[in-house]
Coordinates of C-alpha atoms in Angstrom, one line a residue:
M1372 CA 17.1 40.9 45.8
S1373 CA 14.1 40.1 48.0
H1374 CA 12.6 36.7 48.5
F1375 CA 9.0 35.6 49.1
L1376 CA 9.9 33.7 52.2
L1377 CA 11.7 36.7 53.9
T1378 CA 10.1 39.2 56.3
E1379 CA 11.4 42.7 57.0
E1380 CA 13.3 41.3 60.0
H1381 CA 15.0 38.7 57.8
E1382 CA 16.0 41.4 55.3
L1383 CA 17.4 43.5 58.1
M1384 CA 19.4 40.6 59.5
R1385 CA 20.7 39.7 56.0
N1386 CA 21.7 43.3 55.3
V1387 CA 23.7 43.6 58.6
A1388 CA 25.6 40.4 57.7
R1389 CA 26.2 41.5 54.2
D1390 CA 27.6 44.9 55.3
F1391 CA 29.9 43.1 57.8
A1392 CA 31.1 40.6 55.2
K1393 CA 31.8 43.2 52.5
N1394 CA 33.4 45.8 54.7
E1395 CA 35.3 43.7 57.2
V1396 CA 35.7 40.2 55.9
A1397 CA 36.2 40.6 52.1
P1398 CA 39.2 43.0 52.3
V1399 CA 41.4 40.6 54.2
A1400 CA 40.0 37.2 53.4
K1401 CA 42.6 36.3 50.8
Q1402 CA 45.4 37.4 53.0
L1403 CA 44.1 35.4 56.0
D1404 CA 43.6 32.3 53.8
A1405 CA 47.3 32.5 52.9
T1406 CA 48.5 32.7 56.5
G1407 CA 46.1 30.0 57.8
E1408 CA 45.5 32.0 61.0
F1409 CA 42.3 31.7 63.0
P1410 CA 40.3 34.9 62.5
H1411 CA 39.9 36.0 66.1
E1412 CA 38.9 39.6 65.2
W1413 CA 36.2 38.4 62.9
V1414 CA 34.8 36.1 65.5
K1415 CA 34.8 38.9 68.1
K1416 CA 32.9 41.1 65.8
C1417 CA 30.4 38.3 65.1
A1418 CA 29.8 38.0 68.8
E1419 CA 29.2 41.7 69.1
L1420 CA 26.6 41.5 66.2
G1421 CA 24.9 38.5 67.8
F1422 CA 25.8 36.1 65.0
L1423 CA 26.9 33.4 67.5
G1424 CA 23.5 33.0 69.1
I1425 CA 21.0 33.8 66.5
P1426 CA 18.5 30.9 67.0
I1427 CA 19.1 30.8 70.8
P1428 CA 16.3 32.3 73.0
E1429 CA 17.1 35.6 74.6
Q1430 CA 16.8 34.1 78.1
Y1431 CA 19.9 32.0 77.3
G1432 CA 21.9 34.9 75.9
G1433 CA 20.9 34.6 72.2
V1434 CA 19.0 36.8 69.7
G1435 CA 15.9 34.7 69.8
A1436 CA 15.6 34.6 66.0
D1437 CA 14.7 31.7 63.7
A1438 CA 16.7 29.1 61.7
L1439 CA 16.1 31.1 58.5
S1440 CA 17.8 34.1 60.1
E1441 CA 20.8 32.0 60.9
C1442 CA 20.9 30.7 57.3
L1443 CA 20.8 34.2 56.0
V1444 CA 23.8 35.3 58.1
I1445 CA 25.9 32.2 57.2
E1446 CA 25.0 32.6 53.5
E1447 CA 26.2 36.3 53.4
I1448 CA 29.4 35.6 55.3
A1449 CA 30.2 32.6 53.1
R1450 CA 30.1 34.8 50.0
E1451 CA 33.4 36.2 51.3
S1452 CA 34.8 33.5 53.7
G1453 CA 33.8 29.9 53.9
S1454 CA 36.1 29.5 56.9
L1455 CA 34.2 32.1 59.0
A1456 CA 30.9 30.6 57.9
L1457 CA 32.1 27.2 59.0
I1458 CA 33.2 28.5 62.4
I1459 CA 29.7 29.9 63.0
D1460 CA 28.0 26.8 61.7
A1461 CA 30.0 24.5 64.0
H1462 CA 29.5 26.7 67.0
T1463 CA 25.8 27.3 66.6
S1464 CA 24.2 24.3 64.8
L1465 CA 26.4 21.5 66.2
G1466 CA 27.4 23.1 69.5
C1467 CA 24.6 25.3 70.8
M1468 CA 21.6 23.6 69.4
P1469 CA 22.1 20.1 71.1
L1470 CA 22.7 22.0 74.3
L1471 CA 19.5 23.9 73.8
L1472 CA 17.5 20.8 72.9
E1473 CA 18.8 18.4 75.6
G1474 CA 20.6 20.4 78.2
T1475 CA 19.5 20.7 81.8
E1476 CA 18.6 24.2 83.1
E1477 CA 21.9 24.2 85.0
Q1478 CA 23.9 23.2 81.9
K1479 CA 22.2 25.9 79.8
M1480 CA 23.0 28.6 82.4
K1481 CA 26.6 27.5 82.7
Y1482 CA 27.5 26.7 79.1
L1483 CA 24.8 27.9 76.7
I1484 CA 24.6 31.5 77.9
P1485 CA 28.3 32.3 77.4
A1486 CA 28.2 30.5 74.1
A1487 CA 25.2 32.3 72.7
K1488 CA 26.8 35.6 73.8
G1489 CA 29.9 34.7 71.9
E1490 CA 32.1 34.7 75.1
K1491 CA 33.0 31.1 74.4
L1492 CA 33.0 29.1 71.2
M1493 CA 31.5 25.6 71.1
S1494 CA 32.8 22.5 69.4
F1495 CA 31.2 19.2 68.6
G1496 CA 33.2 16.0 68.6
L1497 CA 31.7 12.9 66.8
T1498 CA 34.1 11.7 64.1
E1499 CA 37.0 9.4 65.0
P1500 CA 39.9 8.0 63.0
G1501 CA 38.0 4.8 62.4
A1502 CA 34.4 6.2 62.5
G1503 CA 33.5 8.7 59.9
S1504 CA 30.2 8.0 58.1
D1505 CA 29.8 5.0 60.4
A1506 CA 29.5 7.1 63.5
G1507 CA 28.3 4.0 65.4
G1508 CA 31.7 2.5 65.0
S1509 CA 33.3 5.0 67.5
K1510 CA 35.7 3.6 70.0
S1511 CA 35.8 6.3 72.6
T1512 CA 34.3 5.2 76.0
A1513 CA 32.9 6.8 79.1
V1514 CA 32.8 4.8 82.4
L1515 CA 31.0 6.1 85.5
D1516 CA 33.2 6.1 88.6
G1517 CA 31.3 7.4 91.6
D1518 CA 30.4 11.0 90.8
E1519 CA 32.6 11.2 87.7
W1520 CA 32.8 10.0 84.1
I1521 CA 36.1 8.7 82.9
I1522 CA 36.6 9.4 79.2
N1523 CA 39.1 7.6 77.0
G1524 CA 39.6 7.8 73.2
S1525 CA 40.1 10.3 70.5
K1526 CA 38.3 12.4 67.9
S1527 CA 39.4 13.6 64.5
W1528 CA 38.4 16.3 62.0
I1529 CA 36.8 18.3 64.7
T1530 CA 36.0 22.0 64.0
N1531 CA 37.0 24.9 66.4
I1532 CA 39.6 22.8 68.2
G1533 CA 41.8 24.8 70.5
V1534 CA 39.6 27.9 70.3
A1535 CA 36.4 26.5 71.8
G1536 CA 35.7 26.8 75.5
T1537 CA 33.2 24.0 75.6
Y1538 CA 33.2 20.7 73.7
I1539 CA 30.3 18.3 73.2
I1540 CA 31.7 14.8 72.6
T1541 CA 30.2 11.4 72.1
A1542 CA 31.4 8.2 73.8
K1543 CA 30.2 4.7 74.3
T1544 CA 28.6 4.1 77.7
D1545 CA 27.4 0.6 76.9
P1546 CA 29.7 -0.7 74.1
D1547 CA 27.6 -3.9 73.7
K1548 CA 24.6 -2.0 72.5
G1549 CA 26.2 -0.3 69.5
N1550 CA 24.4 2.8 68.4
R1551 CA 22.1 2.4 71.4
G1552 CA 25.0 2.6 73.8
I1553 CA 26.3 6.1 72.9
S1554 CA 26.0 9.1 75.1
A1555 CA 27.0 12.8 74.8
F1556 CA 29.0 14.8 77.3
L1557 CA 30.1 18.4 78.0
I1558 CA 33.8 18.9 78.5
E1559 CA 35.5 22.2 79.3
A1560 CA 38.7 23.2 77.6
G1561 CA 41.7 22.7 80.0
T1562 CA 40.2 19.7 81.8
P1563 CA 43.0 17.3 82.9
G1564 CA 43.3 14.4 80.6
F1565 CA 41.8 16.3 77.7
E1566 CA 44.3 17.4 75.0
V1567 CA 43.9 19.2 71.7
G1568 CA 46.0 17.9 68.9
K1569 CA 47.5 19.5 65.8
W1570 CA 45.6 21.4 63.2
E1571 CA 45.0 19.5 60.0
K1572 CA 46.7 20.9 56.9
K1573 CA 43.7 21.0 54.6
M1574 CA 43.0 21.7 51.0
G1575 CA 40.8 24.6 51.9
L1576 CA 38.9 26.4 54.7
N1577 CA 42.4 27.3 56.0
N1578 CA 41.2 29.7 58.8
S1579 CA 39.0 27.0 60.4
A1580 CA 40.7 25.2 63.3
T1581 CA 40.2 21.6 62.5
G1582 CA 42.0 18.6 64.0
E1583 CA 42.3 16.0 66.7
L1584 CA 41.1 15.6 70.3
F1585 CA 42.5 13.1 72.8
F1586 CA 41.1 11.8 76.1
R1587 CA 43.3 10.0 78.5
N1588 CA 41.5 9.1 81.7
C1589 CA 39.7 12.5 81.4
R1590 CA 37.5 12.9 84.4
I1591 CA 34.3 15.1 84.2
P1592 CA 31.5 15.6 86.7
K1593 CA 28.6 13.1 86.5
E1594 CA 26.2 16.0 85.7
N1595 CA 28.1 16.7 82.5
L1596 CA 26.1 14.0 80.7
L1597 CA 24.2 15.8 78.0
G1598 CA 20.7 14.4 77.6
T1599 CA 19.7 10.9 78.4
L1600 CA 22.1 8.1 79.0
N1601 CA 22.7 6.0 75.9
K1602 CA 20.6 8.4 73.8
G1603 CA 23.5 10.3 72.2
F1604 CA 23.0 8.7 68.8
P1605 CA 19.5 10.2 68.2
L1606 CA 20.8 13.5 69.7
F1607 CA 23.6 13.8 67.2
L1608 CA 21.3 12.8 64.3
K1609 CA 19.1 15.8 65.2
G1610 CA 22.3 17.8 65.3
L1611 CA 23.2 16.6 61.8
D1612 CA 19.8 17.8 60.5
E1613 CA 20.6 21.2 61.9
G1614 CA 24.1 21.1 60.5
R1615 CA 22.9 20.0 57.0
V1616 CA 20.8 23.1 56.8
A1617 CA 23.5 25.4 58.0
I1618 CA 26.2 23.9 55.7
S1619 CA 23.8 24.3 52.8
A1620 CA 23.6 28.0 53.6
M1621 CA 27.4 27.9 53.3
A1622 CA 27.1 26.2 49.9
V1623 CA 24.6 28.8 48.6
G1624 CA 26.7 31.7 49.9
M1625 CA 30.0 30.4 48.5
A1626 CA 28.5 29.6 45.2
Q1627 CA 27.0 33.1 45.0
G1628 CA 30.5 34.5 45.9
A1629 CA 32.0 32.5 43.1
L1630 CA 29.4 33.7 40.7
D1631 CA 29.8 37.3 41.7
R1632 CA 33.5 37.1 40.9
A1633 CA 32.9 35.2 37.6
V1634 CA 30.4 37.9 36.4
A1635 CA 32.7 40.7 37.3
Y1636 CA 35.7 39.1 35.5
A1637 CA 33.6 38.2 32.4
K1638 CA 32.6 41.8 32.0
E1639 CA 36.2 43.1 32.4
R1640 CA 38.2 40.4 30.5
V1641 CA 38.6 41.2 26.8
Q1642 CA 39.4 38.6 24.2
F1643 CA 39.0 38.8 20.5
G1644 CA 38.1 42.5 20.8
R1645 CA 35.2 42.2 23.3
P1646 CA 34.4 41.2 26.9
I1647 CA 34.1 37.5 27.2
A1648 CA 30.7 37.9 28.8
Q1649 CA 29.4 38.6 25.3
F1650 CA 30.4 35.1 24.1
Q1651 CA 27.5 32.7 24.3
A1652 CA 29.6 29.9 25.9
I1653 CA 30.4 32.2 28.9
S1654 CA 26.9 33.7 29.2
F1655 CA 25.4 30.2 29.2
Y1656 CA 27.8 29.1 32.0
L1657 CA 26.7 32.2 34.0
A1658 CA 23.0 31.5 33.3
E1659 CA 23.3 27.9 34.5
M1660 CA 25.3 29.0 37.6
A1661 CA 22.7 31.6 38.6
T1662 CA 19.8 29.2 38.0
K1663 CA 21.3 26.4 40.2
I1664 CA 22.1 28.8 43.0
E1665 CA 18.6 30.2 43.0
L1666 CA 17.1 26.6 43.1
A1667 CA 19.3 25.8 46.1
R1668 CA 18.5 29.1 47.8
T1669 CA 14.8 28.5 47.5
L1670 CA 15.1 25.0 48.9
L1671 CA 17.3 26.2 51.7
Y1672 CA 14.8 28.8 52.8
R1673 CA 11.9 26.3 52.5
V1674 CA 13.7 23.7 54.7
A1675 CA 14.7 26.4 57.2
K1676 CA 11.0 27.4 57.4
M1677 CA 10.1 23.7 58.0
R1678 CA 12.6 23.6 60.8
D1679 CA 11.1 26.8 62.3
E1680 CA 7.6 25.4 62.0
H1681 CA 8.7 22.2 63.9
L1682 CA 7.8 20.0 60.9
P1683 CA 9.7 16.8 60.1
Y1684 CA 12.6 17.8 57.8
S1685 CA 15.2 15.0 57.9
K1686 CA 14.6 13.9 54.3
E1687 CA 14.4 17.5 53.0
A1688 CA 17.6 18.4 54.9
A1689 CA 19.5 15.6 53.3
M1690 CA 18.1 16.5 49.8
L1691 CA 19.1 20.1 50.4
K1692 CA 22.6 19.2 51.6
L1693 CA 23.2 16.8 48.7
F1694 CA 22.0 19.3 46.0
S1695 CA 23.5 22.5 47.4
S1696 CA 27.0 21.0 48.1
E1697 CA 27.3 19.4 44.7
M1698 CA 25.9 22.6 43.1
C1699 CA 28.5 24.7 44.9
C1700 CA 31.4 22.5 43.7
W1701 CA 30.1 22.7 40.1
V1702 CA 29.6 26.5 40.3
C1703 CA 33.1 27.1 41.7
D1704 CA 34.6 24.9 39.0
R1705 CA 32.8 26.9 36.3
A1706 CA 34.0 30.1 37.9
V1707 CA 37.6 29.0 37.6
Q1708 CA 37.0 27.9 34.0
I1709 CA 35.6 31.3 33.1
H1710 CA 38.7 32.9 34.6
G1711 CA 40.9 30.7 32.4
G1712 CA 44.5 30.6 33.4
N1713 CA 43.9 33.3 35.9
G1714 CA 41.5 31.1 37.7
Y1715 CA 44.3 28.8 38.6
S1716 CA 46.2 31.7 40.2
K1717 CA 46.0 32.6 43.9
E1718 CA 45.8 36.3 42.8
F1719 CA 42.2 35.6 41.8
E1720 CA 39.9 34.4 44.6
V1721 CA 37.9 31.8 42.7
E1722 CA 40.6 29.2 43.3
R1723 CA 40.0 29.7 47.1
F1724 CA 36.3 29.2 46.6
M1725 CA 36.9 26.0 44.6
R1726 CA 39.2 24.6 47.3
D1727 CA 36.8 25.5 50.1
A1728 CA 33.8 24.1 48.4
K1729 CA 35.0 20.5 48.3
L1730 CA 34.5 20.0 52.1
L1731 CA 30.8 20.7 51.6
T1732 CA 30.3 17.3 49.9
I1733 CA 32.0 15.6 52.8
G1734 CA 31.1 17.3 56.1
E1735 CA 27.7 16.8 57.8
G1736 CA 27.2 13.5 55.9
T1737 CA 28.9 12.8 52.6
S1738 CA 26.9 13.0 49.4
E1739 CA 26.7 9.2 49.5
V1740 CA 25.3 9.2 53.1
C1741 CA 22.7 11.8 52.1
K1742 CA 21.6 9.6 49.3
I1743 CA 21.2 6.7 51.8
V1744 CA 19.1 8.9 54.0
I1745 CA 16.9 10.1 51.1
G1746 CA 16.6 6.6 49.8
G1747 CA 15.4 5.4 53.2
H1748 CA 12.6 8.0 53.2
V1749 CA 11.6 7.4 49.6
L1750 CA 11.4 3.6 50.1
A1751 CA 9.7 3.8 53.5

């Protein structure tokens, strides 16, 4: 299906991602979900296809495409695996983009080029055990000692831990200033004093490496400050806008994947002498599911175009994220319901989609935080 916001180049990018997702991801997604393994082969193939550097300029190793192209790729992959879509989202939107926006030329050459080429994954560390939605309540600190920063603290619920080569983390450089005293830093995997904790045992998205990071007198070069001193808070707010668009692409893709499976099942499942798709109750569910997905998709493409045109889009990104994440959970719930008892079985993939979908209402700003952001714009 074409879309009025898509060019021929967009259609081509989407078709490449769709073929990869159907032919290489779909056949083993259920099996990998059961094992909880990190999908190294998938990520390697994504790097070869350029999926890990879509919005990054060619001079820095990327494809040089737009945000809408990135959304199309994430959407198609999410139709088969939310985990792989999340890996790409965290790497690109939360990792590469802050580096592109605020990195020095030297930092871009050293860290962004291998990331955009897919030679090294990126990870972004903001959340802490005591600072989730209240990111300003973080306790991690960075103290300048000569030509080095000394980092102490911890992070939790961080994506791509243990598999990333470069981490962007936030720490307080002037604790008395609250949000205005937070800075961002680049830390390489294997740096002394930097330890990766255990993977979280999660409800869903089992192939995503998510867990804790620890910093114990971790020393990094002075030049590894990312952006301006004490300006880390506005930097990660920009990153959250990027992330809200990308995670909404995940929501649209996962919802479409759940609908695809519900439609196929409704056509095949026979009860009372006919396929259940012929019962009005089921057809109405499918109609509502398809309508809500298309509404979210249209808003997704519009907000991505706003981002590409360098228009303010914080309010729209929050609206998009709120609607699409809640929509995805509802669609996945209906898909399980249409499957009946089979929907509760791991033999049918809709239960995986339902488990994976819940994270979407929490990550990149909870639904409640998105409402606060939207309300602030509406009341301004």
